[in-house]
Amino acid sequence: MRIIGNDWDEVLKEEFEKPYYQQLRHFLDEEYQHKTIYPLPKYIYTALRLTSYSDTRVVILGQDPYHEPGQAHGLAFSVGKNVEIPPSLVNIYKELHDDLGCTIPNHGFLADWARQGVLLLNAVLTVEAHKANSHKGKGWEQLTDTIIRKLNEKKEPVVFILWGANARSKKQFITDPRHLILESVHPSPLSAYNGFFGSKPFSKTNDFLKKNGLKPIDWQIR
């Protein structure tokens, strides 16, 4: 069964056959039919499609998709090029500039990171319009827990960037000491000044990748 179109299909094959996933699919069919749900169905697995299992070197974990019109397209923290940059991403760009000196771009489209092996994954992959976290507890967490567990099994070192309590709850699944965990508060305006700013996740990630003989990420969004 090809759901994603790359090696994730094999990695997650057993999950896609489990009862909880079938129940989730049924729930989503009903939700998309009767409500406004983001992102569009074809974009739900964008993060996995753009960053294969074998290519994943870095994971940035978000909570759930943006819930306002025109924002969510399947990559955590990312929006399309013609969409206003959300506050959390504004703060991510500020930290990126302070950390590595990168120029702050005029758009929020993060596919350049995804294509380099940065998995921009939300813990929950769908949301009802205007209702943050509305699809929490419907089954997505079980799937994304498995994704983290599978990445923990990789022989190559992976950097896990966990921002906020929701993302940090996944830390329990990252048990192999070969990996690097970078955690802080969420970059949202409500919490960024409590430990996100100055945490230097981007330079720490590249230092770790280079130390392990892996190509660093070009974090500059163009």
GROMACS .gro file of C-alpha atoms in nm:
model
  222
    1MET     CA    1   0.000   0.000   0.000
    2ARG     CA    2   0.160   0.326  -0.115
    3ILE     CA    3   0.046   0.612   0.104
    4ILE     CA    4   0.359   0.827   0.107
    5GLY     CA    5   0.559   0.717  -0.196
    6ASN     CA    6   0.904   0.650  -0.051
    7ASP     CA    7   1.072   0.428   0.209
    8TRP     CA    8   0.836   0.550   0.484
    9ASP     CA    9   0.569   0.323   0.334
   10GLU     CA   10   0.776   0.017   0.424
   11VAL     CA   11   0.887   0.157   0.761
   12LEU     CA   12   0.526   0.231   0.862
   13LYS     CA   13   0.362  -0.061   0.682
   14GLU     CA   14   0.244  -0.233   1.000
   15GLU     CA   15   0.107   0.093   1.143
   16PHE     CA   16  -0.109   0.157   0.839
   17GLU     CA   17  -0.275  -0.182   0.892
   18LYS     CA   18  -0.354  -0.139   1.262
   19PRO     CA   19  -0.713  -0.080   1.382
   20TYR     CA   20  -0.635   0.265   1.528
   21TYR     CA   21  -0.513   0.388   1.190
   22GLN     CA   22  -0.823   0.257   1.014
   23GLN     CA   23  -1.036   0.437   1.276
   24LEU     CA   24  -0.836   0.753   1.218
   25ARG     CA   25  -0.896   0.728   0.843
   26HIS     CA   26  -1.270   0.690   0.903
   27PHE     CA   27  -1.270   0.987   1.141
   28LEU     CA   28  -1.089   1.203   0.884
   29ASP     CA   29  -1.328   1.102   0.605
   30GLU     CA   30  -1.616   1.230   0.819
   31GLU     CA   31  -1.433   1.545   0.925
   32TYR     CA   32  -1.330   1.647   0.573
   33GLN     CA   33  -1.684   1.583   0.450
   34HIS     CA   34  -1.861   1.798   0.709
   35LYS     CA   35  -1.606   2.051   0.838
   36THR     CA   36  -1.316   2.268   0.722
   37ILE     CA   37  -0.999   2.072   0.797
   38TYR     CA   38  -0.635   2.168   0.736
   39PRO     CA   39  -0.426   2.085   0.550
   40LEU     CA   40  -0.591   1.957   0.233
   41PRO     CA   41  -0.580   1.576   0.226
   42LYS     CA   42  -0.310   1.567  -0.041
   43TYR     CA   43  -0.076   1.764   0.189
   44ILE     CA   44  -0.118   1.561   0.510
   45TYR     CA   45   0.203   1.364   0.453
   46THR     CA   46   0.412   1.638   0.290
   47ALA     CA   47   0.680   1.618   0.561
   48LEU     CA   48   0.733   1.244   0.505
   49ARG     CA   49   0.718   1.279   0.127
   50LEU     CA   50   0.985   1.549   0.115
   51THR     CA   51   1.212   1.386   0.374
   52SER     CA   52   1.247   1.012   0.337
   53TYR     CA   53   1.335   0.787   0.628
   54SER     CA   54   1.682   0.718   0.493
   55ASP     CA   55   1.750   1.090   0.432
   56THR     CA   56   1.635   1.215   0.773
   57ARG     CA   57   1.923   1.373   0.967
   58VAL     CA   58   1.731   1.627   1.173
   59VAL     CA   59   1.379   1.626   1.318
   60ILE     CA   60   1.199   1.948   1.414
   61LEU     CA   61   0.883   1.853   1.596
   62GLY     CA   62   0.576   2.075   1.610
   63GLN     CA   63   0.237   2.033   1.776
   64ASP     CA   64  -0.030   2.042   1.504
   65PRO     CA   65  -0.091   2.231   1.177
   66TYR     CA   66  -0.172   2.599   1.156
   67HIS     CA   67  -0.550   2.635   1.181
   68GLU     CA   68  -0.619   2.953   0.981
   69PRO     CA   69  -0.698   2.959   0.606
   70GLY     CA   70  -0.413   2.922   0.360
   71GLN     CA   71  -0.144   2.837   0.614
   72ALA     CA   72  -0.102   2.462   0.665
   73HIS     CA   73   0.059   2.258   0.389
   74GLY     CA   74   0.204   1.962   0.575
   75LEU     CA   75   0.538   2.096   0.701
   76ALA     CA   76   0.563   2.194   1.067
   77PHE     CA   77   0.611   2.571   1.117
   78SER     CA   78   0.609   2.633   0.739
   79VAL     CA   79   0.366   2.836   0.526
   80GLY     CA   80   0.349   2.909   0.154
   81LYS     CA   81   0.555   3.186  -0.002
   82ASN     CA   82   0.262   3.427  -0.034
   83VAL     CA   83   0.135   3.376   0.322
   84GLU     CA   84   0.216   3.606   0.613
   85ILE     CA   85   0.491   3.458   0.831
   86PRO     CA   86   0.335   3.332   1.160
   87PRO     CA   87   0.472   3.466   1.491
   88SER     CA   88   0.645   3.142   1.593
   89LEU     CA   89   0.832   3.128   1.263
   90VAL     CA   90   0.925   3.495   1.298
   91ASN     CA   91   1.096   3.399   1.624
   92ILE     CA   92   1.261   3.094   1.465
   93TYR     CA   93   1.406   3.322   1.198
   94LYS     CA   94   1.526   3.568   1.464
   95GLU     CA   95   1.709   3.291   1.649
   96LEU     CA   96   1.850   3.161   1.319
   97HIS     CA   97   1.986   3.508   1.242
   98ASP     CA   98   2.134   3.549   1.590
   99ASP     CA   99   2.276   3.196   1.589
  100LEU     CA  100   2.425   3.168   1.240
  101GLY     CA  101   2.391   3.515   1.088
  102CYS     CA  102   2.143   3.395   0.826
  103THR     CA  103   1.948   3.663   0.643
  104ILE     CA  104   1.584   3.670   0.752
  105PRO     CA  105   1.377   3.572   0.445
  106ASN     CA  106   1.060   3.744   0.327
  107HIS     CA  107   0.857   3.421   0.324
  108GLY     CA  108   0.794   3.119   0.546
  109PHE     CA  109   0.829   2.828   0.302
  110LEU     CA  110   1.067   2.576   0.462
  111ALA     CA  111   1.087   2.311   0.190
  112ASP     CA  112   1.459   2.388   0.145
  113TRP     CA  113   1.518   2.243   0.491
  114ALA     CA  114   1.299   1.939   0.423
  115ARG     CA  115   1.488   1.853   0.105
  116GLN     CA  116   1.815   1.848   0.299
  117GLY     CA  117   1.695   1.588   0.548
  118VAL     CA  118   1.515   1.804   0.805
  119LEU     CA  119   1.190   1.627   0.891
  120LEU     CA  120   0.939   1.902   0.978
  121LEU     CA  121   0.692   1.682   1.161
  122ASN     CA  122   0.387   1.775   1.365
  123ALA     CA  123   0.275   1.540   1.643
  124VAL     CA  124  -0.080   1.567   1.503
  125LEU     CA  125  -0.115   1.600   1.125
  126THR     CA  126  -0.462   1.755   1.084
  127VAL     CA  127  -0.672   2.023   1.256
  128GLU     CA  128  -1.019   2.175   1.234
  129ALA     CA  129  -1.029   2.536   1.116
  130HIS     CA  130  -0.984   2.793   1.395
  131LYS     CA  131  -0.954   2.520   1.662
  132ALA     CA  132  -0.596   2.452   1.767
  133ASN     CA  133  -0.528   2.095   1.879
  134SER     CA  134  -0.882   1.988   1.782
  135HIS     CA  135  -0.759   1.654   1.642
  136LYS     CA  136  -0.554   1.571   1.949
  137GLY     CA  137  -0.618   1.218   2.076
  138LYS     CA  138  -0.767   1.087   1.751
  139GLY     CA  139  -0.479   0.854   1.663
  140TRP     CA  140  -0.213   1.074   1.506
  141GLU     CA  141   0.001   1.065   1.819
  142GLN     CA  142   0.028   0.687   1.796
  143LEU     CA  143   0.158   0.716   1.441
  144THR     CA  144   0.405   0.996   1.516
  145ASP     CA  145   0.528   0.814   1.829
  146THR     CA  146   0.612   0.524   1.600
  147ILE     CA  147   0.788   0.758   1.356
  148ILE     CA  148   1.011   0.882   1.639
  149ARG     CA  149   1.076   0.525   1.756
  150LYS     CA  150   1.173   0.419   1.404
  151LEU     CA  151   1.409   0.714   1.369
  152ASN     CA  152   1.562   0.621   1.706
  153GLU     CA  153   1.648   0.283   1.550
  154LYS     CA  154   1.854   0.442   1.271
  155LYS     CA  155   2.222   0.354   1.275
  156GLU     CA  156   2.314   0.704   1.158
  157PRO     CA  157   2.299   0.980   1.422
  158VAL     CA  158   1.989   1.201   1.412
  159VAL     CA  159   1.935   1.541   1.576
  160PHE     CA  160   1.596   1.575   1.746
  161ILE     CA  161   1.491   1.938   1.803
  162LEU     CA  162   1.206   1.948   2.054
  163TRP     CA  163   1.040   2.286   2.113
  164GLY     CA  164   0.770   2.307   2.377
  165ALA     CA  165   0.607   2.061   2.615
  166ASN     CA  166   0.417   1.874   2.343
  167ALA     CA  167   0.733   1.799   2.146
  168ARG     CA  168   0.940   1.727   2.455
  169SER     CA  169   0.696   1.454   2.557
  170LYS     CA  170   0.838   1.250   2.267
  171LYS     CA  171   1.181   1.247   2.431
  172GLN     CA  172   1.094   0.918   2.600
  173PHE     CA  173   1.115   0.743   2.261
  174ILE     CA  174   1.468   0.870   2.185
  175THR     CA  175   1.680   0.625   2.380
  176ASP     CA  176   1.986   0.558   2.163
  177PRO     CA  177   2.281   0.769   2.286
  178ARG     CA  178   2.416   0.809   1.933
  179HIS     CA  179   2.146   1.071   1.871
  180LEU     CA  180   2.140   1.434   1.989
  181ILE     CA  181   1.838   1.586   2.164
  182LEU     CA  182   1.805   1.965   2.167
  183GLU     CA  183   1.511   2.091   2.367
  184SER     CA  184   1.375   2.426   2.477
  185VAL     CA  185   1.050   2.612   2.527
  186HIS     CA  186   0.832   2.673   2.221
  187PRO     CA  187   0.925   2.961   1.988
  188SER     CA  188   0.580   3.119   2.021
  189PRO     CA  189   0.567   3.480   2.147
  190LEU     CA  190   0.422   3.347   2.475
  191SER     CA  191   0.736   3.155   2.566
  192ALA     CA  192   1.028   3.237   2.334
  193TYR     CA  193   1.196   3.470   2.585
  194ASN     CA  194   1.197   3.194   2.848
  195GLY     CA  195   1.473   2.992   2.687
  196PHE     CA  196   1.419   2.964   2.314
  197PHE     CA  197   1.613   3.277   2.223
  198GLY     CA  198   1.981   3.208   2.269
  199SER     CA  199   1.945   2.829   2.262
  200LYS     CA  200   2.144   2.810   1.933
  201PRO     CA  201   1.979   2.493   1.796
  202PHE     CA  202   2.099   2.548   1.440
  203SER     CA  203   2.471   2.581   1.510
  204LYS     CA  204   2.455   2.296   1.765
  205THR     CA  205   2.289   2.076   1.503
  206ASN     CA  206   2.555   2.147   1.242
  207ASP     CA  207   2.840   2.100   1.491
  208PHE     CA  208   2.700   1.758   1.579
  209LEU     CA  209   2.648   1.656   1.215
  210LYS     CA  210   3.002   1.756   1.120
  211LYS     CA  211   3.145   1.581   1.425
  212ASN     CA  212   2.976   1.261   1.304
  213GLY     CA  213   3.095   1.295   0.945
  214LEU     CA  214   2.759   1.409   0.811
  215LYS     CA  215   2.689   1.705   0.585
  216PRO     CA  216   2.567   2.010   0.779
  217ILE     CA  217   2.236   2.177   0.695
  218ASP     CA  218   2.235   2.497   0.492
  219TRP     CA  219   1.981   2.677   0.709
  220GLN     CA  220   1.958   2.985   0.489
  221ILE     CA  221   1.607   3.005   0.340
  222ARG     CA  222   1.618   3.169  -0.003
   0.00000   0.00000   0.00000
